[in-house]
Amino acid sequence: MTDLDRLNQVLQDQPYIEGFAQPSSVDFSTRSAVKEKDLKGREHLERWFHHLSSFEMTADTVSRSTDNFPQQILDLLASSTEFNSIELAQQWKVDHQKLIGAIKSLLANEGVLATKDVTEKRLELTNEGVQFANEGSPEFLVFQFVGTEGAAQADIMKQPFGKIGMAKAMQAKWVAVDKGTVVRKSTDVVDSTRKYLESLRLGEDVDENQKKELKKRKLISEVNIKGLLVSKGESFTTNLAKQEADLTPEMIASGSWKNKQFKKYNFESLGVVPSSGHLHPLMKVRSEFRQIFFSMGFSEMATNRYVESSFWNFDALFQPQQHPARDAHDTFFVSDPAISTKFPEDYLERVKTVHSKGGYGSAGYNYDWKIEEAQKNVLRTHTTAVSARQLYQLAQEGFRPSKLFSIDRVFRNETLDATHLAEFHQVEGVIAEKNLSLAHLIGVFTEFFKKLGITNLRFKPTYNPYTEPSMEIFAYHQGLAKWVEIGNSGMFRPEMLLPMGLPADVNVAGYGLSLERPTMIKYGINNIRDLFGSKIDLDVVYNTPICRLDK
Ligand code: PHE
């Protein structure tokens, strides 16, 4: 088997198809050793051979386009005395700045290179020069516009190239005006302005007079390019040892540091920008709510209990066991662990009694209360379950006037749509005082919502199993131009408070609202799925401001 046959076999496994990464310099140097006649009967070799010809680049430019500039520079210097970076960039047809970058990287190795600053004057096309080089000079565009038929002068003047183009074309005697009509004076013209600009752009030299003319027309300008004259340094080498960036404990222990070269520390370099987290819009609005509660003397309840027993979520709140909200259609029941078994025994007995037989002046619901129903674990459907636990504890510790709040997640088995998710956040406030009235509660709301920037409130009677009276809170929404419900509230029933052991003259007012609705209003988000859940746009999270000037 010949070498060519072997190559043919190797190439069999190489898919030279669209998107194939750039061929390497090895490809090109190998190809130059292959003759057309070798291709006969070696189809894979042939395919590869023609694939390479589809690249216009020579082996030289291909290897340059990769980033082994530093090594190429060293190889070049090994066989010459010095080079000018500006000239070399032109010769290699590479970006001068990239070449400078490579030289600078070599300078990190002390003594390998010696450099001197050089400045060269270069002609560069101005923006207008570039435009003319691309599209043609205005005079030529006028000549074209006029055509063999001629054109109205007024029409030419309406063209972006009209004014200058007319003047220059007249001067060059390409066209003439006859009673408002412009006609051609010449049959065959060459757009030399464009030609010279194109030549200059390619770094070719043109006649001095032409340069003067183009300069006068501000199509080219002289710029100073700073470059480097590079020669061998006192410890020049083409074999760069890899420089170590860090001295490690291993190097010290083994003594290998003695034979290593170390990179100089760069004390000028900027530090790495620490990547930081972003607060979700809900968390931003939550912190605003917390501040409002704190400023009104509330303290925060512990809400770290997503799984709750039906007892605390419903029974303690005097919500009958047949209540539709306790249905699997509305509530998520937990299958593992399915039940809770530890409850304060005597309190549980009192709850059972008030449900089934009544008490404290109430007739109760008059049904067969079952412990099994109360034991069922659920994902809490409201933070009022948290309030119930807290109020029970307050009664055990001995009553003192309290203002409590919580802001956390609750879960409901809802049909999902643009405004409903199966989980959301509730903001809940609870005030326990002696002889508290509904008027106090309205006063608290007025203050609370005023701090949020909502001043126009209305209240509507409603029903909750655990409050009496109960009120829905409405606010006038300027944008929607209508009253929208923003919260639910009420005075907790004695059937809930008295079994807990709270004194008879203690009243507890409570209210709850969602965190999502005010957040959506404040940040102008229309679909709740854009705010919460797996489909949210992280940029929204990164970009929502903490500070809004909406108050
Ligand atoms: N728990 C009620 C709800 O989910 C809100 C509320 C809290 C109502 C406290 C009255 C008292 O809508």
Coordinates of C-alpha atoms and ligand atoms in Angstrom, one line a residue:
M1 CA 0.0 0.0 0.0
T2 CA 1.4 3.4 -0.9
D3 CA 1.3 6.5 1.2
L4 CA -1.3 7.9 -1.0
D5 CA -3.5 4.9 -0.6
R6 CA -3.1 5.2 3.2
L7 CA -4.0 8.9 3.0
N8 CA -7.0 8.0 0.9
Q9 CA -8.1 5.6 3.6
V10 CA -7.7 8.2 6.4
L11 CA -9.7 10.7 4.5
Q12 CA -12.5 8.2 4.1
D13 CA -13.5 9.0 7.6
Q14 CA -13.3 12.8 7.2
P15 CA -16.6 14.4 6.2
Y16 CA -15.6 17.5 4.2
I17 CA -19.0 18.9 4.1
E18 CA -20.5 22.4 4.6
G19 CA -19.5 23.7 8.0
F20 CA -16.3 21.7 8.1
A21 CA -13.8 23.6 10.3
Q22 CA -11.1 25.5 8.6
P23 CA -8.4 23.3 6.9
S24 CA -5.1 23.5 8.6
S25 CA -1.7 24.3 7.2
V26 CA -0.9 20.6 7.3
D27 CA -3.8 20.1 4.9
F28 CA -2.4 22.6 2.5
S29 CA 1.2 21.5 2.7
T30 CA 0.2 17.9 2.1
R31 CA -2.0 18.9 -0.8
S32 CA 1.0 20.6 -2.5
A33 CA 2.7 17.3 -2.6
V34 CA -0.3 15.6 -4.3
K35 CA -0.4 15.6 -8.1
E36 CA -3.6 15.6 -10.1
K37 CA -2.8 12.2 -11.6
D38 CA -2.5 10.8 -8.0
L39 CA -6.2 11.4 -7.6
K40 CA -7.3 8.7 -10.1
G41 CA -8.9 5.8 -8.3
R42 CA -8.6 7.5 -4.9
E43 CA -12.0 9.0 -4.5
H44 CA -11.6 10.2 -0.9
L45 CA -8.3 11.8 -1.7
E46 CA -9.9 13.5 -4.7
R47 CA -12.8 14.8 -2.6
W48 CA -10.4 16.3 -0.1
F49 CA -8.2 17.7 -2.8
H50 CA -11.1 19.6 -4.4
H51 CA -12.5 20.6 -1.1
L52 CA -9.3 22.4 -0.3
S53 CA -9.4 24.2 -3.7
S54 CA -12.7 25.7 -2.7
F55 CA -10.8 27.7 -0.1
E56 CA -9.2 30.7 -1.8
M57 CA -6.7 31.0 0.9
T58 CA -3.2 29.9 0.4
A59 CA -1.5 27.7 3.0
D60 CA 0.2 30.9 4.2
T61 CA -2.9 32.9 5.1
V62 CA -4.7 29.9 6.5
S63 CA -2.0 29.4 9.1
R64 CA -2.0 33.1 9.8
S65 CA -5.7 33.2 10.5
T66 CA -5.2 30.9 13.4
D67 CA -3.8 32.4 16.6
N68 CA -0.2 31.2 16.5
F69 CA 1.0 34.7 15.7
P70 CA 3.6 34.7 18.5
Q71 CA 5.3 31.6 17.2
Q72 CA 5.2 32.9 13.6
I73 CA 6.8 36.1 14.7
L74 CA 9.6 34.3 16.4
D75 CA 10.2 32.1 13.4
L76 CA 10.3 35.2 11.2
L77 CA 12.9 36.9 13.4
A78 CA 15.0 33.7 13.6
S79 CA 15.7 34.2 9.9
S80 CA 15.8 38.0 9.7
T81 CA 17.1 40.9 11.7
E82 CA 14.1 43.0 12.3
F83 CA 10.6 43.9 11.0
N84 CA 8.2 46.8 11.1
S85 CA 4.9 45.8 12.4
I86 CA 2.9 48.1 10.1
E87 CA 4.6 46.6 7.0
L88 CA 4.4 43.1 8.2
A89 CA 0.7 43.4 8.9
Q90 CA 0.2 44.6 5.3
Q91 CA 2.4 41.8 4.0
W92 CA 0.6 39.1 6.0
K93 CA -2.7 40.8 5.3
V94 CA -3.7 40.7 9.0
D95 CA -5.1 43.3 11.3
H96 CA -2.3 45.5 12.6
Q97 CA -3.7 45.6 16.1
K98 CA -3.8 41.8 16.3
L99 CA -0.2 41.7 15.4
I100 CA 0.7 44.3 18.0
G101 CA -1.3 42.1 20.5
A102 CA 0.9 39.1 19.6
I103 CA 4.1 41.2 20.0
K104 CA 3.0 42.5 23.3
S105 CA 2.3 39.0 24.5
L106 CA 5.8 38.0 23.6
L107 CA 7.2 40.9 25.5
A108 CA 5.9 39.2 28.7
N109 CA 8.9 36.9 28.2
E110 CA 11.7 39.0 29.3
G111 CA 14.6 39.6 26.8
V112 CA 13.1 37.6 23.9
L113 CA 12.2 40.6 21.8
A114 CA 13.5 44.2 21.5
T115 CA 11.1 46.8 20.3
K116 CA 11.3 50.4 19.2
D117 CA 8.3 52.7 18.6
V118 CA 7.8 53.8 15.1
T119 CA 5.2 56.1 13.6
E120 CA 4.2 56.0 9.9
K121 CA 2.0 58.3 8.0
R122 CA -0.8 56.6 6.2
L123 CA -3.6 57.7 3.9
E124 CA -7.0 56.6 5.1
L125 CA -10.3 56.9 3.5
T126 CA -12.7 59.2 5.3
N127 CA -16.3 58.1 5.8
E128 CA -17.3 59.8 2.6
G129 CA -14.3 58.3 0.8
V130 CA -15.5 54.9 1.9
Q131 CA -19.0 55.6 0.7
F132 CA -17.7 56.8 -2.7
A133 CA -15.5 53.8 -3.0
N134 CA -18.4 51.5 -2.4
E135 CA -21.1 53.3 -4.4
G136 CA -19.3 55.4 -7.0
S137 CA -18.5 59.1 -7.0
P138 CA -21.4 61.6 -7.1
E139 CA -20.3 62.9 -10.5
F140 CA -20.4 59.3 -11.9
L141 CA -23.8 58.8 -10.3
V142 CA -25.1 61.9 -12.0
F143 CA -23.7 60.7 -15.3
Q144 CA -25.5 57.5 -14.8
F145 CA -28.7 59.2 -13.7
V146 CA -28.7 61.4 -16.8
G147 CA -28.5 58.4 -19.1
T148 CA -28.7 58.7 -22.9
E149 CA -32.1 60.4 -22.7
G150 CA -31.1 63.3 -20.4
A151 CA -32.8 64.3 -17.2
A152 CA -34.4 67.3 -15.6
Q153 CA -31.9 69.3 -13.5
A154 CA -34.5 69.7 -10.8
D155 CA -34.8 65.9 -10.5
I156 CA -31.0 65.5 -10.2
M157 CA -30.9 68.1 -7.5
K158 CA -33.3 66.0 -5.5
Q159 CA -30.9 63.1 -5.4
P160 CA -28.5 62.9 -2.4
F161 CA -25.5 63.0 -4.8
G162 CA -27.1 65.8 -6.9
K163 CA -25.4 69.0 -5.8
I164 CA -21.8 67.9 -5.7
G165 CA -22.3 65.5 -8.5
M166 CA -23.6 68.1 -10.9
A167 CA -20.8 70.5 -10.1
K168 CA -18.1 67.9 -10.6
A169 CA -19.7 66.3 -13.7
M170 CA -20.0 69.8 -15.3
Q171 CA -16.4 70.6 -14.4
A172 CA -15.2 67.3 -16.0
K173 CA -17.4 68.1 -19.1
W174 CA -19.3 64.8 -18.7
V175 CA -22.6 66.6 -18.8
A176 CA -24.1 70.0 -19.8
V177 CA -27.3 71.9 -19.0
D178 CA -29.6 72.9 -21.7
K179 CA -32.8 74.8 -20.6
G180 CA -33.2 72.9 -17.4
T181 CA -32.4 69.6 -19.0
V182 CA -29.1 67.9 -18.3
V183 CA -27.6 65.8 -21.1
R184 CA -24.4 63.8 -21.5
K185 CA -21.5 65.5 -23.2
S186 CA -19.3 62.4 -23.3
T187 CA -20.0 58.9 -24.3
D188 CA -17.6 56.9 -22.3
V189 CA -16.4 58.0 -18.9
V190 CA -14.3 56.3 -16.2
D191 CA -15.1 56.8 -12.5
S192 CA -11.5 57.5 -11.7
T193 CA -12.3 59.0 -8.3
R194 CA -13.7 55.7 -7.2
K195 CA -10.8 53.8 -8.8
Y196 CA -8.2 55.8 -6.9
L197 CA -10.1 55.4 -3.7
E198 CA -10.3 51.7 -4.2
S199 CA -6.6 51.5 -4.9
L200 CA -5.7 53.5 -1.8
R201 CA -8.0 51.4 0.3
L202 CA -6.0 48.3 -0.8
G203 CA -2.8 50.1 0.3
E204 CA -1.6 50.6 -3.3
D205 CA 0.0 53.9 -4.2
V206 CA -1.5 56.4 -6.6
D207 CA -0.3 59.5 -8.4
E208 CA 0.6 62.5 -6.1
N209 CA -1.7 64.9 -7.9
Q210 CA -4.6 62.5 -7.5
K211 CA -3.8 62.2 -3.8
K212 CA -3.9 66.0 -3.5
E213 CA -7.2 66.2 -5.2
L214 CA -8.7 63.5 -3.0
K215 CA -7.4 65.2 0.1
K216 CA -8.9 68.5 -1.1
R217 CA -12.2 66.8 -1.5
K218 CA -11.8 65.4 2.0
L219 CA -12.2 61.8 0.8
I220 CA -8.9 60.8 2.3
S221 CA -6.9 62.0 5.2
E222 CA -3.4 61.5 6.5
V223 CA -3.2 59.6 9.8
N224 CA -0.3 58.6 12.0
I225 CA -0.1 54.9 12.7
K226 CA 2.0 53.8 15.7
G227 CA 3.8 50.6 15.1
L228 CA 6.8 48.7 16.5
L229 CA 10.2 48.0 15.0
V230 CA 10.9 44.5 16.3
S231 CA 14.2 42.8 16.6
K232 CA 15.8 39.9 18.6
G233 CA 16.2 40.5 22.3
E234 CA 19.3 39.5 24.3
S235 CA 17.7 36.2 25.2
F236 CA 16.0 35.5 21.9
T237 CA 14.6 32.0 21.4
T238 CA 12.0 30.4 19.1
N239 CA 11.3 27.9 21.9
L240 CA 9.2 29.6 24.5
A241 CA 9.0 27.7 27.8
K242 CA 5.6 27.8 29.2
Q243 CA 5.5 30.5 31.8
E244 CA 3.9 29.7 35.1
A245 CA 1.3 32.1 36.4
D246 CA 1.4 30.9 40.0
L247 CA 3.8 29.4 42.4
T248 CA 2.1 26.4 43.9
P249 CA 2.8 24.5 47.1
E250 CA 3.7 21.4 45.0
M251 CA 6.4 23.4 43.2
I252 CA 7.9 24.4 46.5
A253 CA 7.7 20.9 47.9
S254 CA 9.3 19.2 44.9
G255 CA 11.8 22.0 44.2
S256 CA 10.6 22.1 40.6
W257 CA 10.2 25.9 40.9
K258 CA 13.9 26.3 40.4
N259 CA 13.7 25.2 36.7
K260 CA 10.5 27.1 35.9
Q261 CA 10.0 30.5 34.4
F262 CA 7.4 32.7 36.0
K263 CA 5.1 35.2 34.5
K264 CA 5.5 38.7 35.8
Y265 CA 2.7 39.9 38.0
N266 CA 0.6 42.6 36.3
F267 CA -0.4 45.0 39.1
E268 CA -2.2 47.2 36.6
S269 CA -4.7 44.6 35.6
L270 CA -8.3 45.0 36.6
G271 CA -9.9 42.5 38.9
V272 CA -12.5 40.0 37.8
V273 CA -15.9 41.6 38.1
P274 CA -17.7 39.4 40.7
S275 CA -20.8 37.9 39.2
S276 CA -23.7 38.8 41.4
G277 CA -27.2 37.6 41.9
H278 CA -30.3 39.5 41.1
L279 CA -33.4 40.0 43.1
H280 CA -36.6 38.7 41.5
P281 CA -39.2 41.5 41.1
L282 CA -41.4 39.7 43.6
M283 CA -38.6 39.8 46.1
K284 CA -38.2 43.5 45.5
V285 CA -41.8 44.3 46.1
R286 CA -41.8 41.9 49.1
S287 CA -39.0 43.9 50.7
E288 CA -41.1 47.1 50.2
F289 CA -44.1 45.4 52.0
R290 CA -41.8 44.3 54.8
Q291 CA -40.6 47.8 55.3
I292 CA -44.1 49.1 55.4
F293 CA -45.1 46.5 58.0
F294 CA -42.0 47.2 60.1
S295 CA -42.7 50.9 59.9
M296 CA -46.1 50.3 61.3
G297 CA -44.9 48.2 64.2
F298 CA -45.6 44.7 62.9
S299 CA -43.3 41.8 63.5
E300 CA -42.8 38.9 61.1
M301 CA -44.2 35.4 61.6
A302 CA -42.2 32.3 60.7
T303 CA -43.6 30.9 57.5
N304 CA -41.2 28.0 56.8
R305 CA -43.9 25.4 56.6
Y306 CA -45.3 24.8 53.1
V307 CA -46.8 21.4 54.1
E308 CA -49.5 21.9 56.7
S309 CA -52.1 19.7 58.3
S310 CA -55.7 20.3 57.4
F311 CA -56.2 21.0 61.1
W312 CA -54.2 24.2 61.1
N313 CA -55.1 25.2 57.5
F314 CA -58.9 24.7 57.9
D315 CA -60.2 23.2 61.2
A316 CA -58.5 25.7 63.5
L317 CA -60.0 28.4 61.3
F318 CA -63.5 27.1 61.9
Q319 CA -63.8 26.0 58.3
P320 CA -66.2 23.0 58.2
Q321 CA -64.9 19.7 57.0
Q322 CA -67.4 19.6 54.1
H323 CA -66.4 23.1 52.9
P324 CA -65.8 23.0 49.1
A325 CA -62.3 24.6 49.5
R326 CA -61.3 21.4 51.2
D327 CA -61.9 19.5 48.0
A328 CA -59.0 18.1 45.9
H329 CA -60.2 20.4 43.1
D330 CA -59.1 23.4 45.2
T331 CA -56.4 22.0 47.4
F332 CA -53.3 20.0 46.9
F333 CA -53.3 17.0 49.3
V334 CA -49.9 15.5 50.2
S335 CA -49.6 11.7 49.7
D336 CA -46.3 11.2 51.6
P337 CA -46.5 11.9 54.5
A338 CA -50.2 11.8 54.0
I339 CA -51.2 12.7 57.6
S340 CA -50.1 14.6 60.7
T341 CA -50.5 13.1 64.1
K342 CA -49.3 15.5 66.6
F343 CA -51.7 18.2 67.7
P344 CA -52.3 20.0 71.1
E345 CA -54.8 17.5 72.5
D346 CA -57.1 19.7 74.5
Y347 CA -57.2 22.4 71.9
L348 CA -58.0 19.8 69.3
E349 CA -60.9 18.7 71.5
R350 CA -62.2 22.2 71.8
V351 CA -62.0 22.7 68.0
K352 CA -63.9 19.4 67.5
T353 CA -66.6 20.6 69.9
V354 CA -67.1 24.0 68.4
H355 CA -67.4 22.5 64.9
S356 CA -69.8 19.7 65.9
K357 CA -71.8 21.0 68.9
G358 CA -71.0 24.7 69.1
G359 CA -70.1 26.7 72.2
Y360 CA -69.0 30.2 73.2
G361 CA -72.5 31.3 72.3
S362 CA -72.4 29.7 68.8
A363 CA -74.5 26.8 67.5
G364 CA -71.5 25.4 65.6
Y365 CA -72.0 23.5 62.3
N366 CA -73.7 20.5 63.9
Y367 CA -71.9 17.6 62.0
D368 CA -69.8 14.6 62.9
W369 CA -66.2 16.1 63.0
K370 CA -63.6 13.5 62.1
I371 CA -60.0 13.5 63.2
E372 CA -59.0 11.7 59.9
E373 CA -60.1 14.8 57.9
A374 CA -58.1 17.1 60.1
Q375 CA -55.0 14.9 59.9
K376 CA -54.7 15.1 56.1
N377 CA -51.6 17.0 55.0
V378 CA -52.0 19.7 52.4
L379 CA -49.8 22.3 50.8
R380 CA -51.0 25.3 52.7
T381 CA -53.7 27.2 50.8
H382 CA -53.3 30.5 52.7
T383 CA -50.9 32.1 55.1
T384 CA -53.8 32.3 57.5
A385 CA -52.7 28.8 58.6
V386 CA -49.5 30.5 59.8
S387 CA -51.5 33.2 61.6
A388 CA -53.7 30.5 63.3
R389 CA -50.6 28.8 64.8
Q390 CA -49.2 32.1 65.9
L391 CA -52.4 33.2 67.6
Y392 CA -52.7 29.8 69.3
Q393 CA -49.1 30.3 70.6
L394 CA -49.9 33.9 71.7
A395 CA -52.8 32.5 73.8
Q396 CA -50.5 29.9 75.4
E397 CA -47.8 32.4 76.2
G398 CA -50.3 34.8 77.7
F399 CA -52.0 37.4 75.6
R400 CA -50.3 40.7 74.7
P401 CA -51.4 43.1 72.0
S402 CA -49.6 42.0 68.8
K403 CA -49.3 43.1 65.2
L404 CA -48.0 40.3 63.0
F405 CA -47.4 39.8 59.4
S406 CA -46.1 37.2 56.9
I407 CA -45.3 37.2 53.2
D408 CA -44.8 33.8 51.7
R409 CA -45.9 31.2 49.3
V410 CA -49.3 29.4 49.2
F411 CA -50.7 26.7 46.9
R412 CA -54.0 26.2 45.2
N413 CA -55.2 23.6 42.7
E414 CA -56.2 26.2 40.1
T415 CA -56.7 26.1 36.4
L416 CA -53.7 28.0 35.1
D417 CA -54.2 31.1 33.0
A418 CA -52.7 34.6 32.4
T419 CA -53.5 35.7 36.0
H420 CA -53.5 32.4 38.0
L421 CA -50.8 30.0 38.9
A422 CA -51.0 27.0 41.2
E423 CA -48.8 28.8 43.7
F424 CA -48.5 32.5 44.6
H425 CA -47.4 34.7 47.5
Q426 CA -49.7 36.1 50.1
V427 CA -49.1 39.2 52.2
E428 CA -51.0 38.9 55.4
G429 CA -51.4 41.1 58.4
V430 CA -52.9 40.3 61.8
I431 CA -53.7 42.7 64.6
A432 CA -54.7 41.3 68.0
E433 CA -55.9 43.9 70.5
K434 CA -58.6 44.4 73.1
N435 CA -61.8 46.0 71.9
L436 CA -60.7 46.3 68.3
S437 CA -63.4 47.4 65.9
L438 CA -63.9 47.3 62.1
A439 CA -63.2 51.1 62.1
H440 CA -59.7 50.3 63.5
L441 CA -59.2 47.8 60.7
I442 CA -60.2 50.3 58.0
G443 CA -57.8 52.8 59.6
V444 CA -55.0 50.3 59.4
F445 CA -55.7 49.6 55.7
T446 CA -55.9 53.2 54.8
E447 CA -52.5 53.8 56.4
F448 CA -51.0 50.6 54.9
F449 CA -52.1 51.2 51.4
K450 CA -51.3 54.9 51.5
K451 CA -47.7 53.9 52.1
L452 CA -47.9 51.8 48.9
G453 CA -49.3 54.8 47.0
I454 CA -52.9 53.6 46.9
T455 CA -55.2 56.2 48.4
N456 CA -58.6 55.5 47.0
L457 CA -60.1 52.5 48.9
R458 CA -63.6 51.0 49.0
F459 CA -64.9 48.1 51.1
K460 CA -67.4 45.5 50.2
P461 CA -69.0 42.9 52.6
T462 CA -68.0 39.3 51.8
Y463 CA -67.9 35.9 53.4
N464 CA -65.0 34.0 55.0
P465 CA -65.6 31.0 57.2
Y466 CA -63.2 32.4 59.8
T467 CA -64.1 36.1 59.8
E468 CA -67.2 38.1 60.7
P469 CA -67.7 40.7 59.5
S470 CA -65.6 40.3 56.3
M471 CA -64.7 42.9 53.7
E472 CA -63.1 42.8 50.3
I473 CA -60.8 45.7 49.7
F474 CA -61.0 47.5 46.4
A475 CA -58.8 50.2 45.0
Y476 CA -59.4 52.4 42.0
H477 CA -57.0 51.4 39.2
Q478 CA -56.1 54.5 37.2
G479 CA -54.8 52.5 34.2
L480 CA -57.7 50.2 34.0
A481 CA -60.1 53.0 35.0
K482 CA -62.0 50.7 37.3
W483 CA -62.2 49.4 40.8
V484 CA -60.1 46.3 41.3
E485 CA -60.1 43.9 44.3
I486 CA -56.8 44.1 46.1
G487 CA -57.4 42.2 49.3
N488 CA -59.6 40.3 51.6
S489 CA -60.1 41.0 55.3
G490 CA -62.2 40.6 58.4
M491 CA -62.5 40.2 62.2
F492 CA -61.6 36.6 63.2
R493 CA -64.6 34.8 64.6
P494 CA -64.9 33.9 68.3
E495 CA -65.4 30.3 67.3
M496 CA -61.8 30.4 66.1
L497 CA -60.2 32.6 68.8
L498 CA -61.9 31.3 72.0
P499 CA -61.0 27.6 71.6
M500 CA -57.3 28.8 71.3
G501 CA -57.6 30.3 74.8
L502 CA -57.5 34.0 74.0
P503 CA -59.3 36.3 76.4
A504 CA -62.9 37.0 75.5
D505 CA -62.4 40.8 75.1
V506 CA -59.6 40.3 72.6
N507 CA -60.4 41.0 68.9
V508 CA -58.2 39.9 66.0
A509 CA -58.4 41.6 62.7
G510 CA -56.7 40.1 59.7
Y511 CA -56.2 40.9 56.0
G512 CA -54.5 39.3 53.1
L513 CA -53.5 40.2 49.6
S514 CA -51.4 38.7 46.9
L515 CA -47.9 39.8 46.2
E516 CA -48.1 39.1 42.5
R517 CA -50.9 41.5 41.7
P518 CA -49.2 44.7 43.0
T519 CA -45.9 43.5 41.5
M520 CA -47.4 43.1 38.1
I521 CA -49.0 46.5 38.3
K522 CA -45.8 48.2 39.5
Y523 CA -43.6 46.6 36.8
G524 CA -46.2 46.6 34.0
I525 CA -46.2 42.8 33.6
N526 CA -49.4 41.5 32.0
N527 CA -49.0 37.8 32.1
I528 CA -48.2 36.1 35.4
R529 CA -46.1 33.5 33.5
D530 CA -43.7 36.2 32.6
L531 CA -43.3 36.9 36.3
F532 CA -43.1 33.5 37.9
G533 CA -42.3 30.0 36.9
S534 CA -40.1 28.2 34.4
K535 CA -40.9 30.4 31.4
I536 CA -39.8 33.7 32.8
D537 CA -37.4 35.9 30.9
L538 CA -34.3 36.2 33.1
D539 CA -33.5 39.6 31.5
V540 CA -36.7 40.9 33.2
V541 CA -35.3 39.7 36.5
Y542 CA -31.9 41.3 35.8
N543 CA -33.3 44.6 34.5
T544 CA -36.3 45.4 36.8
P545 CA -35.2 48.4 38.8
I546 CA -35.1 48.3 42.6
C547 CA -35.9 52.0 42.7
R548 CA -39.1 53.0 40.9
L549 CA -40.2 56.6 40.8
D550 CA -43.9 55.8 41.1
K551 CA -44.7 57.2 44.5
Ligands
PHE1 N1 -56.9 34.0 54.0 C1 -57.6 35.0 53.2 C2 -57.4 34.6 51.7 O1 -56.7 33.7 51.4 C3 -57.1 36.4 53.4 C4 -57.6 36.8 54.8 C5 -56.6 36.8 55.8 C6 -58.9 37.2 55.1 C7 -57.0 37.2 57.1 C8 -59.2 37.6 56.3 C9 -58.3 37.6 57.3 O2 -57.9 35.3 50.8

